């Protein structure tokens, strides 16, 4: 009876050991493909290169957090999630940063997302993005954050008319429209009311529309 019990224990240990080796030490369940999901402008090859996962590395031993950290070094990415897809695929799902405005820097055009993070620098600014005029551009600058809040609050039909956005302070935002008219926006709050009022005011011929206080507007 003891011999039988010992045999069962040994067989169980062998099975467990073999299974552990198969999962954690064998290339049988190794990484054979890296699937990239969600990228539109960032090259798939660049993401794979940053991931730096050796082929046939046991899938179970891949450091998911480490891969996420390396891929997140690509500044065009806002989020990265890495998961295992058994038996042999590592899946990397990314969310790209979407540029919403342009900041002129040393004769170049820095594209920034809604959080003020520079996604890329180009020689020429894309015509569809408004240009931000700021004294100290950056994610921590109150004027920058205010300008971006205004950018993100504009409906598409109004946003298409905006050529530049000037922010001298957190409550000193103004818009320059493509036709030369100016909108004094003020602070980024009450955006919905300001958009509603401005949509009506733009039908009136004027140079300056002050909607900084949407209850009491001024047209010049």
PDB file of C-alpha atoms in Angstrom:
ATOM      1  CA  UNK A   1       0.000   0.000   0.000  1.00  0.00           C
ATOM      2  CA  UNK A   2       2.823   2.315   0.869  1.00  0.00           C
ATOM      3  CA  UNK A   3       4.589   1.493  -2.381  1.00  0.00           C
ATOM      4  CA  UNK A   4       1.431   2.241  -4.341  1.00  0.00           C
ATOM      5  CA  UNK A   5       0.989   5.548  -2.521  1.00  0.00           C
ATOM      6  CA  UNK A   6       4.609   6.455  -3.155  1.00  0.00           C
ATOM      7  CA  UNK A   7       4.212   5.588  -6.829  1.00  0.00           C
ATOM      8  CA  UNK A   8       1.159   7.833  -7.086  1.00  0.00           C
ATOM      9  CA  UNK A   9       3.033  10.685  -5.388  1.00  0.00           C
ATOM     10  CA  UNK A  10       5.980  10.274  -7.739  1.00  0.00           C
ATOM     11  CA  UNK A  11       3.747  10.138 -10.802  1.00  0.00           C
ATOM     12  CA  UNK A  12       1.863  13.227  -9.629  1.00  0.00           C
ATOM     13  CA  UNK A  13       5.120  15.070  -9.035  1.00  0.00           C
ATOM     14  CA  UNK A  14       6.315  14.118 -12.507  1.00  0.00           C
ATOM     15  CA  UNK A  15       3.088  15.319 -14.103  1.00  0.00           C
ATOM     16  CA  UNK A  16       3.159  18.600 -12.178  1.00  0.00           C
ATOM     17  CA  UNK A  17       6.846  19.073 -12.924  1.00  0.00           C
ATOM     18  CA  UNK A  18       6.349  18.362 -16.598  1.00  0.00           C
ATOM     19  CA  UNK A  19       3.404  20.744 -16.767  1.00  0.00           C
ATOM     20  CA  UNK A  20       5.380  23.472 -14.998  1.00  0.00           C
ATOM     21  CA  UNK A  21       8.310  22.992 -17.355  1.00  0.00           C
ATOM     22  CA  UNK A  22       5.971  23.004 -20.343  1.00  0.00           C
ATOM     23  CA  UNK A  23       4.426  26.331 -19.259  1.00  0.00           C
ATOM     24  CA  UNK A  24       7.397  28.159 -17.720  1.00  0.00           C
ATOM     25  CA  UNK A  25      10.487  26.667 -19.296  1.00  0.00           C
ATOM     26  CA  UNK A  26       9.628  25.211 -22.664  1.00  0.00           C
ATOM     27  CA  UNK A  27       9.350  26.988 -26.033  1.00  0.00           C
ATOM     28  CA  UNK A  28       6.325  24.820 -26.787  1.00  0.00           C
ATOM     29  CA  UNK A  29       4.116  27.521 -25.206  1.00  0.00           C
ATOM     30  CA  UNK A  30       6.510  30.289 -26.179  1.00  0.00           C
ATOM     31  CA  UNK A  31       5.734  33.580 -27.886  1.00  0.00           C
ATOM     32  CA  UNK A  32       5.267  32.909 -31.584  1.00  0.00           C
ATOM     33  CA  UNK A  33       3.422  36.081 -32.490  1.00  0.00           C
ATOM     34  CA  UNK A  34       2.925  39.600 -31.099  1.00  0.00           C
ATOM     35  CA  UNK A  35      -0.455  41.069 -32.047  1.00  0.00           C
ATOM     36  CA  UNK A  36      -0.698  44.880 -32.102  1.00  0.00           C
ATOM     37  CA  UNK A  37      -4.169  46.387 -31.767  1.00  0.00           C
ATOM     38  CA  UNK A  38      -5.348  50.011 -31.927  1.00  0.00           C
ATOM     39  CA  UNK A  39      -2.450  51.736 -33.676  1.00  0.00           C
ATOM     40  CA  UNK A  40      -3.267  54.055 -36.554  1.00  0.00           C
ATOM     41  CA  UNK A  41      -0.205  56.269 -36.993  1.00  0.00           C
ATOM     42  CA  UNK A  42       2.412  54.490 -34.878  1.00  0.00           C
ATOM     43  CA  UNK A  43       4.148  51.790 -36.905  1.00  0.00           C
ATOM     44  CA  UNK A  44       3.502  48.211 -35.821  1.00  0.00           C
ATOM     45  CA  UNK A  45       7.202  47.404 -36.206  1.00  0.00           C
ATOM     46  CA  UNK A  46       8.112  50.236 -33.822  1.00  0.00           C
ATOM     47  CA  UNK A  47       5.755  48.905 -31.168  1.00  0.00           C
ATOM     48  CA  UNK A  48       7.166  45.390 -31.545  1.00  0.00           C
ATOM     49  CA  UNK A  49      10.713  46.739 -31.324  1.00  0.00           C
ATOM     50  CA  UNK A  50       9.943  48.673 -28.140  1.00  0.00           C
ATOM     51  CA  UNK A  51       8.197  45.634 -26.662  1.00  0.00           C
ATOM     52  CA  UNK A  52      11.463  43.697 -27.056  1.00  0.00           C
ATOM     53  CA  UNK A  53       9.961  40.262 -26.422  1.00  0.00           C
ATOM     54  CA  UNK A  54      12.265  37.428 -27.587  1.00  0.00           C
ATOM     55  CA  UNK A  55      10.715  34.871 -29.894  1.00  0.00           C
ATOM     56  CA  UNK A  56       9.716  31.608 -28.192  1.00  0.00           C
ATOM     57  CA  UNK A  57      10.125  33.092 -24.708  1.00  0.00           C
ATOM     58  CA  UNK A  58       7.659  31.150 -22.540  1.00  0.00           C
ATOM     59  CA  UNK A  59       4.464  33.172 -22.689  1.00  0.00           C
ATOM     60  CA  UNK A  60       3.846  32.704 -18.980  1.00  0.00           C
ATOM     61  CA  UNK A  61       7.164  34.350 -18.081  1.00  0.00           C
ATOM     62  CA  UNK A  62       6.693  37.546 -20.116  1.00  0.00           C
ATOM     63  CA  UNK A  63       6.785  40.595 -17.809  1.00  0.00           C
ATOM     64  CA  UNK A  64       3.579  42.306 -18.933  1.00  0.00           C
ATOM     65  CA  UNK A  65       4.222  45.456 -16.901  1.00  0.00           C
ATOM     66  CA  UNK A  66       7.730  45.673 -18.296  1.00  0.00           C
ATOM     67  CA  UNK A  67       6.460  45.435 -21.859  1.00  0.00           C
ATOM     68  CA  UNK A  68       3.832  48.105 -21.147  1.00  0.00           C
ATOM     69  CA  UNK A  69       6.474  50.424 -19.725  1.00  0.00           C
ATOM     70  CA  UNK A  70       8.775  50.043 -22.715  1.00  0.00           C
ATOM     71  CA  UNK A  71       5.991  50.578 -25.247  1.00  0.00           C
ATOM     72  CA  UNK A  72       4.698  53.619 -23.340  1.00  0.00           C
ATOM     73  CA  UNK A  73       8.016  55.328 -24.089  1.00  0.00           C
ATOM     74  CA  UNK A  74       6.522  56.051 -27.509  1.00  0.00           C
ATOM     75  CA  UNK A  75       5.234  59.568 -26.892  1.00  0.00           C
ATOM     76  CA  UNK A  76       2.390  59.221 -29.398  1.00  0.00           C
ATOM     77  CA  UNK A  77       0.731  56.654 -27.125  1.00  0.00           C
ATOM     78  CA  UNK A  78      -1.674  57.552 -24.325  1.00  0.00           C
ATOM     79  CA  UNK A  79      -2.237  54.024 -22.973  1.00  0.00           C
ATOM     80  CA  UNK A  80      -0.908  50.481 -23.400  1.00  0.00           C
ATOM     81  CA  UNK A  81      -2.357  47.174 -22.198  1.00  0.00           C
ATOM     82  CA  UNK A  82      -0.540  43.870 -22.685  1.00  0.00           C
ATOM     83  CA  UNK A  83      -2.171  40.458 -22.280  1.00  0.00           C
ATOM     84  CA  UNK A  84      -1.493  36.803 -23.005  1.00  0.00           C
ATOM     85  CA  UNK A  85      -3.533  34.986 -25.652  1.00  0.00           C
ATOM     86  CA  UNK A  86      -2.854  31.294 -25.238  1.00  0.00           C
ATOM     87  CA  UNK A  87      -1.217  29.278 -26.492  1.00  0.00           C
ATOM     88  CA  UNK A  88       1.428  31.490 -28.109  1.00  0.00           C
ATOM     89  CA  UNK A  89       0.335  35.094 -28.745  1.00  0.00           C
ATOM     90  CA  UNK A  90       1.181  38.252 -26.833  1.00  0.00           C
ATOM     91  CA  UNK A  91      -1.417  40.961 -27.475  1.00  0.00           C
ATOM     92  CA  UNK A  92      -0.478  44.637 -27.166  1.00  0.00           C
ATOM     93  CA  UNK A  93      -3.442  47.015 -27.269  1.00  0.00           C
ATOM     94  CA  UNK A  94      -2.614  50.705 -27.583  1.00  0.00           C
ATOM     95  CA  UNK A  95      -4.476  54.010 -27.514  1.00  0.00           C
ATOM     96  CA  UNK A  96      -2.831  56.799 -29.485  1.00  0.00           C
ATOM     97  CA  UNK A  97      -2.715  60.413 -28.391  1.00  0.00           C
ATOM     98  CA  UNK A  98      -4.816  62.581 -30.680  1.00  0.00           C
ATOM     99  CA  UNK A  99      -3.359  66.031 -31.435  1.00  0.00           C
ATOM    100  CA  UNK A 100      -5.889  68.833 -30.899  1.00  0.00           C
ATOM    101  CA  UNK A 101      -3.732  71.936 -31.348  1.00  0.00           C
ATOM    102  CA  UNK A 102      -0.374  73.265 -32.495  1.00  0.00           C
ATOM    103  CA  UNK A 103       2.211  75.266 -30.536  1.00  0.00           C
ATOM    104  CA  UNK A 104       4.929  77.090 -32.529  1.00  0.00           C
ATOM    105  CA  UNK A 105       8.391  76.187 -31.180  1.00  0.00           C
ATOM    106  CA  UNK A 106      11.612  77.487 -32.731  1.00  0.00           C
ATOM    107  CA  UNK A 107      10.131  77.694 -36.194  1.00  0.00           C
ATOM    108  CA  UNK A 108       8.594  74.241 -35.919  1.00  0.00           C
ATOM    109  CA  UNK A 109       5.063  73.046 -35.174  1.00  0.00           C
ATOM    110  CA  UNK A 110       4.647  71.021 -31.965  1.00  0.00           C
ATOM    111  CA  UNK A 111       1.448  68.980 -32.036  1.00  0.00           C
ATOM    112  CA  UNK A 112      -0.099  68.566 -28.586  1.00  0.00           C
ATOM    113  CA  UNK A 113      -2.950  66.436 -27.309  1.00  0.00           C
ATOM    114  CA  UNK A 114      -5.786  67.419 -24.962  1.00  0.00           C
ATOM    115  CA  UNK A 115      -3.484  66.994 -21.945  1.00  0.00           C
ATOM    116  CA  UNK A 116      -0.783  69.265 -23.369  1.00  0.00           C
ATOM    117  CA  UNK A 117       1.601  66.416 -24.215  1.00  0.00           C
ATOM    118  CA  UNK A 118       3.653  66.893 -27.386  1.00  0.00           C
ATOM    119  CA  UNK A 119       2.898  64.001 -29.736  1.00  0.00           C
ATOM    120  CA  UNK A 120       5.266  65.041 -32.519  1.00  0.00           C
ATOM    121  CA  UNK A 121       7.084  67.993 -34.052  1.00  0.00           C
ATOM    122  CA  UNK A 122       6.608  68.894 -37.706  1.00  0.00           C
ATOM    123  CA  UNK A 123       8.095  71.455 -40.040  1.00  0.00           C
ATOM    124  CA  UNK A 124       4.631  72.654 -41.067  1.00  0.00           C
ATOM    125  CA  UNK A 125       1.484  72.723 -38.938  1.00  0.00           C
ATOM    126  CA  UNK A 126      -1.558  70.759 -40.175  1.00  0.00           C
ATOM    127  CA  UNK A 127      -4.173  73.224 -41.427  1.00  0.00           C
ATOM    128  CA  UNK A 128      -7.014  71.554 -39.509  1.00  0.00           C
ATOM    129  CA  UNK A 129      -5.559  72.258 -36.037  1.00  0.00           C
ATOM    130  CA  UNK A 130      -5.808  75.622 -34.217  1.00  0.00           C
ATOM    131  CA  UNK A 131      -2.568  77.352 -33.249  1.00  0.00           C
ATOM    132  CA  UNK A 132      -2.124  78.113 -29.543  1.00  0.00           C
ATOM    133  CA  UNK A 133      -0.410  81.372 -28.629  1.00  0.00           C
ATOM    134  CA  UNK A 134       1.004  80.919 -25.143  1.00  0.00           C
ATOM    135  CA  UNK A 135       3.694  82.552 -23.040  1.00  0.00           C
ATOM    136  CA  UNK A 136       4.827  79.374 -21.260  1.00  0.00           C
ATOM    137  CA  UNK A 137       3.350  76.354 -23.047  1.00  0.00           C
ATOM    138  CA  UNK A 138       3.354  73.062 -21.151  1.00  0.00           C
ATOM    139  CA  UNK A 139       1.086  70.550 -19.381  1.00  0.00           C
ATOM    140  CA  UNK A 140       1.604  72.286 -16.013  1.00  0.00           C
ATOM    141  CA  UNK A 141       0.934  75.820 -17.292  1.00  0.00           C
ATOM    142  CA  UNK A 142      -2.532  77.090 -16.185  1.00  0.00           C
ATOM    143  CA  UNK A 143      -2.965  79.121 -19.376  1.00  0.00           C
ATOM    144  CA  UNK A 144      -2.132  76.074 -21.501  1.00  0.00           C
ATOM    145  CA  UNK A 145      -4.628  73.930 -19.623  1.00  0.00           C
ATOM    146  CA  UNK A 146      -7.296  76.624 -19.986  1.00  0.00           C
ATOM    147  CA  UNK A 147      -6.709  76.930 -23.736  1.00  0.00           C
ATOM    148  CA  UNK A 148      -6.949  73.165 -24.174  1.00  0.00           C
ATOM    149  CA  UNK A 149     -10.176  73.018 -22.175  1.00  0.00           C
ATOM    150  CA  UNK A 150     -11.622  75.582 -24.571  1.00  0.00           C
ATOM    151  CA  UNK A 151     -10.362  73.625 -27.594  1.00  0.00           C
ATOM    152  CA  UNK A 152     -12.000  70.464 -26.300  1.00  0.00           C
ATOM    153  CA  UNK A 153     -15.302  72.246 -25.595  1.00  0.00           C
ATOM    154  CA  UNK A 154     -15.814  73.659 -29.092  1.00  0.00           C
ATOM    155  CA  UNK A 155     -18.304  71.857 -31.320  1.00  0.00           C
ATOM    156  CA  UNK A 156     -16.930  70.796 -34.732  1.00  0.00           C
ATOM    157  CA  UNK A 157     -18.702  73.523 -36.719  1.00  0.00           C
ATOM    158  CA  UNK A 158     -17.227  76.248 -34.499  1.00  0.00           C
ATOM    159  CA  UNK A 159     -13.835  74.591 -34.159  1.00  0.00           C
ATOM    160  CA  UNK A 160     -13.428  74.646 -37.947  1.00  0.00           C
ATOM    161  CA  UNK A 161     -13.673  78.444 -37.879  1.00  0.00           C
ATOM    162  CA  UNK A 162     -10.950  78.923 -35.258  1.00  0.00           C
ATOM    163  CA  UNK A 163      -7.508  79.824 -36.559  1.00  0.00           C
ATOM    164  CA  UNK A 164      -5.722  80.715 -33.313  1.00  0.00           C
ATOM    165  CA  UNK A 165      -6.340  80.563 -29.584  1.00  0.00           C
ATOM    166  CA  UNK A 166      -4.532  83.025 -27.333  1.00  0.00           C
ATOM    167  CA  UNK A 167      -4.297  82.435 -23.576  1.00  0.00           C
ATOM    168  CA  UNK A 168      -2.521  85.005 -21.422  1.00  0.00           C
ATOM    169  CA  UNK A 169      -3.768  83.408 -18.193  1.00  0.00           C
ATOM    170  CA  UNK A 170      -6.148  80.737 -16.925  1.00  0.00           C
ATOM    171  CA  UNK A 171      -9.102  83.112 -17.385  1.00  0.00           C
ATOM    172  CA  UNK A 172      -7.768  85.112 -20.324  1.00  0.00           C
ATOM    173  CA  UNK A 173      -8.573  82.962 -23.373  1.00  0.00           C
ATOM    174  CA  UNK A 174      -9.526  84.480 -26.717  1.00  0.00           C
ATOM    175  CA  UNK A 175     -10.213  83.019 -30.160  1.00  0.00           C
ATOM    176  CA  UNK A 176      -9.139  84.387 -33.514  1.00  0.00           C
ATOM    177  CA  UNK A 177     -11.388  83.158 -36.292  1.00  0.00           C
ATOM    178  CA  UNK A 178     -10.167  82.437 -39.798  1.00  0.00           C
ATOM    179  CA  UNK A 179     -11.968  85.525 -41.135  1.00  0.00           C
ATOM    180  CA  UNK A 180     -10.166  87.822 -38.685  1.00  0.00           C
ATOM    181  CA  UNK A 181     -12.940  88.220 -36.110  1.00  0.00           C
ATOM    182  CA  UNK A 182     -12.034  87.886 -32.443  1.00  0.00           C
ATOM    183  CA  UNK A 183     -13.895  86.159 -29.621  1.00  0.00           C
ATOM    184  CA  UNK A 184     -13.130  87.046 -26.016  1.00  0.00           C
ATOM    185  CA  UNK A 185     -13.785  83.750 -24.238  1.00  0.00           C
ATOM    186  CA  UNK A 186     -12.388  84.422 -20.778  1.00  0.00           C
ATOM    187  CA  UNK A 187     -12.182  81.416 -18.453  1.00  0.00           C
ATOM    188  CA  UNK A 188     -12.924  77.911 -19.806  1.00  0.00           C
ATOM    189  CA  UNK A 189     -16.014  77.487 -17.620  1.00  0.00           C
ATOM    190  CA  UNK A 190     -19.626  77.866 -18.842  1.00  0.00           C
ATOM    191  CA  UNK A 191     -18.506  76.539 -22.223  1.00  0.00           C
ATOM    192  CA  UNK A 192     -21.930  75.264 -23.249  1.00  0.00           C
ATOM    193  CA  UNK A 193     -23.587  78.623 -22.588  1.00  0.00           C
ATOM    194  CA  UNK A 194     -20.803  80.500 -24.381  1.00  0.00           C
ATOM    195  CA  UNK A 195     -21.067  78.276 -27.452  1.00  0.00           C
ATOM    196  CA  UNK A 196     -24.819  78.748 -27.567  1.00  0.00           C
ATOM    197  CA  UNK A 197     -24.580  82.537 -27.301  1.00  0.00           C
ATOM    198  CA  UNK A 198     -21.683  82.809 -29.733  1.00  0.00           C
ATOM    199  CA  UNK A 199     -23.478  80.740 -32.363  1.00  0.00           C
ATOM    200  CA  UNK A 200     -26.188  83.391 -32.408  1.00  0.00           C
ATOM    201  CA  UNK A 201     -23.829  86.373 -32.228  1.00  0.00           C
ATOM    202  CA  UNK A 202     -21.707  85.306 -35.188  1.00  0.00           C
ATOM    203  CA  UNK A 203     -24.659  86.060 -37.432  1.00  0.00           C
ATOM    204  CA  UNK A 204     -24.154  89.732 -36.525  1.00  0.00           C
ATOM    205  CA  UNK A 205     -21.403  91.644 -38.324  1.00  0.00           C
ATOM    206  CA  UNK A 206     -18.744  92.752 -35.838  1.00  0.00           C
ATOM    207  CA  UNK A 207     -15.025  92.639 -35.074  1.00  0.00           C
ATOM    208  CA  UNK A 208     -15.075  91.483 -31.459  1.00  0.00           C
ATOM    209  CA  UNK A 209     -17.528  89.222 -29.629  1.00  0.00           C
ATOM    210  CA  UNK A 210     -17.139  89.129 -25.853  1.00  0.00           C
ATOM    211  CA  UNK A 211     -18.800  86.050 -24.335  1.00  0.00           C
ATOM    212  CA  UNK A 212     -16.607  85.879 -21.228  1.00  0.00           C
ATOM    213  CA  UNK A 213     -19.788  86.449 -19.239  1.00  0.00           C
ATOM    214  CA  UNK A 214     -22.490  84.704 -21.314  1.00  0.00           C
ATOM    215  CA  UNK A 215     -25.273  86.455 -19.419  1.00  0.00           C
ATOM    216  CA  UNK A 216     -23.993  89.879 -20.449  1.00  0.00           C
ATOM    217  CA  UNK A 217     -22.335  89.802 -23.871  1.00  0.00           C
ATOM    218  CA  UNK A 218     -20.650  92.598 -25.800  1.00  0.00           C
ATOM    219  CA  UNK A 219     -20.298  93.049 -29.549  1.00  0.00           C
ATOM    220  CA  UNK A 220     -18.033  95.673 -31.106  1.00  0.00           C
TER     221      UNK A 220
END
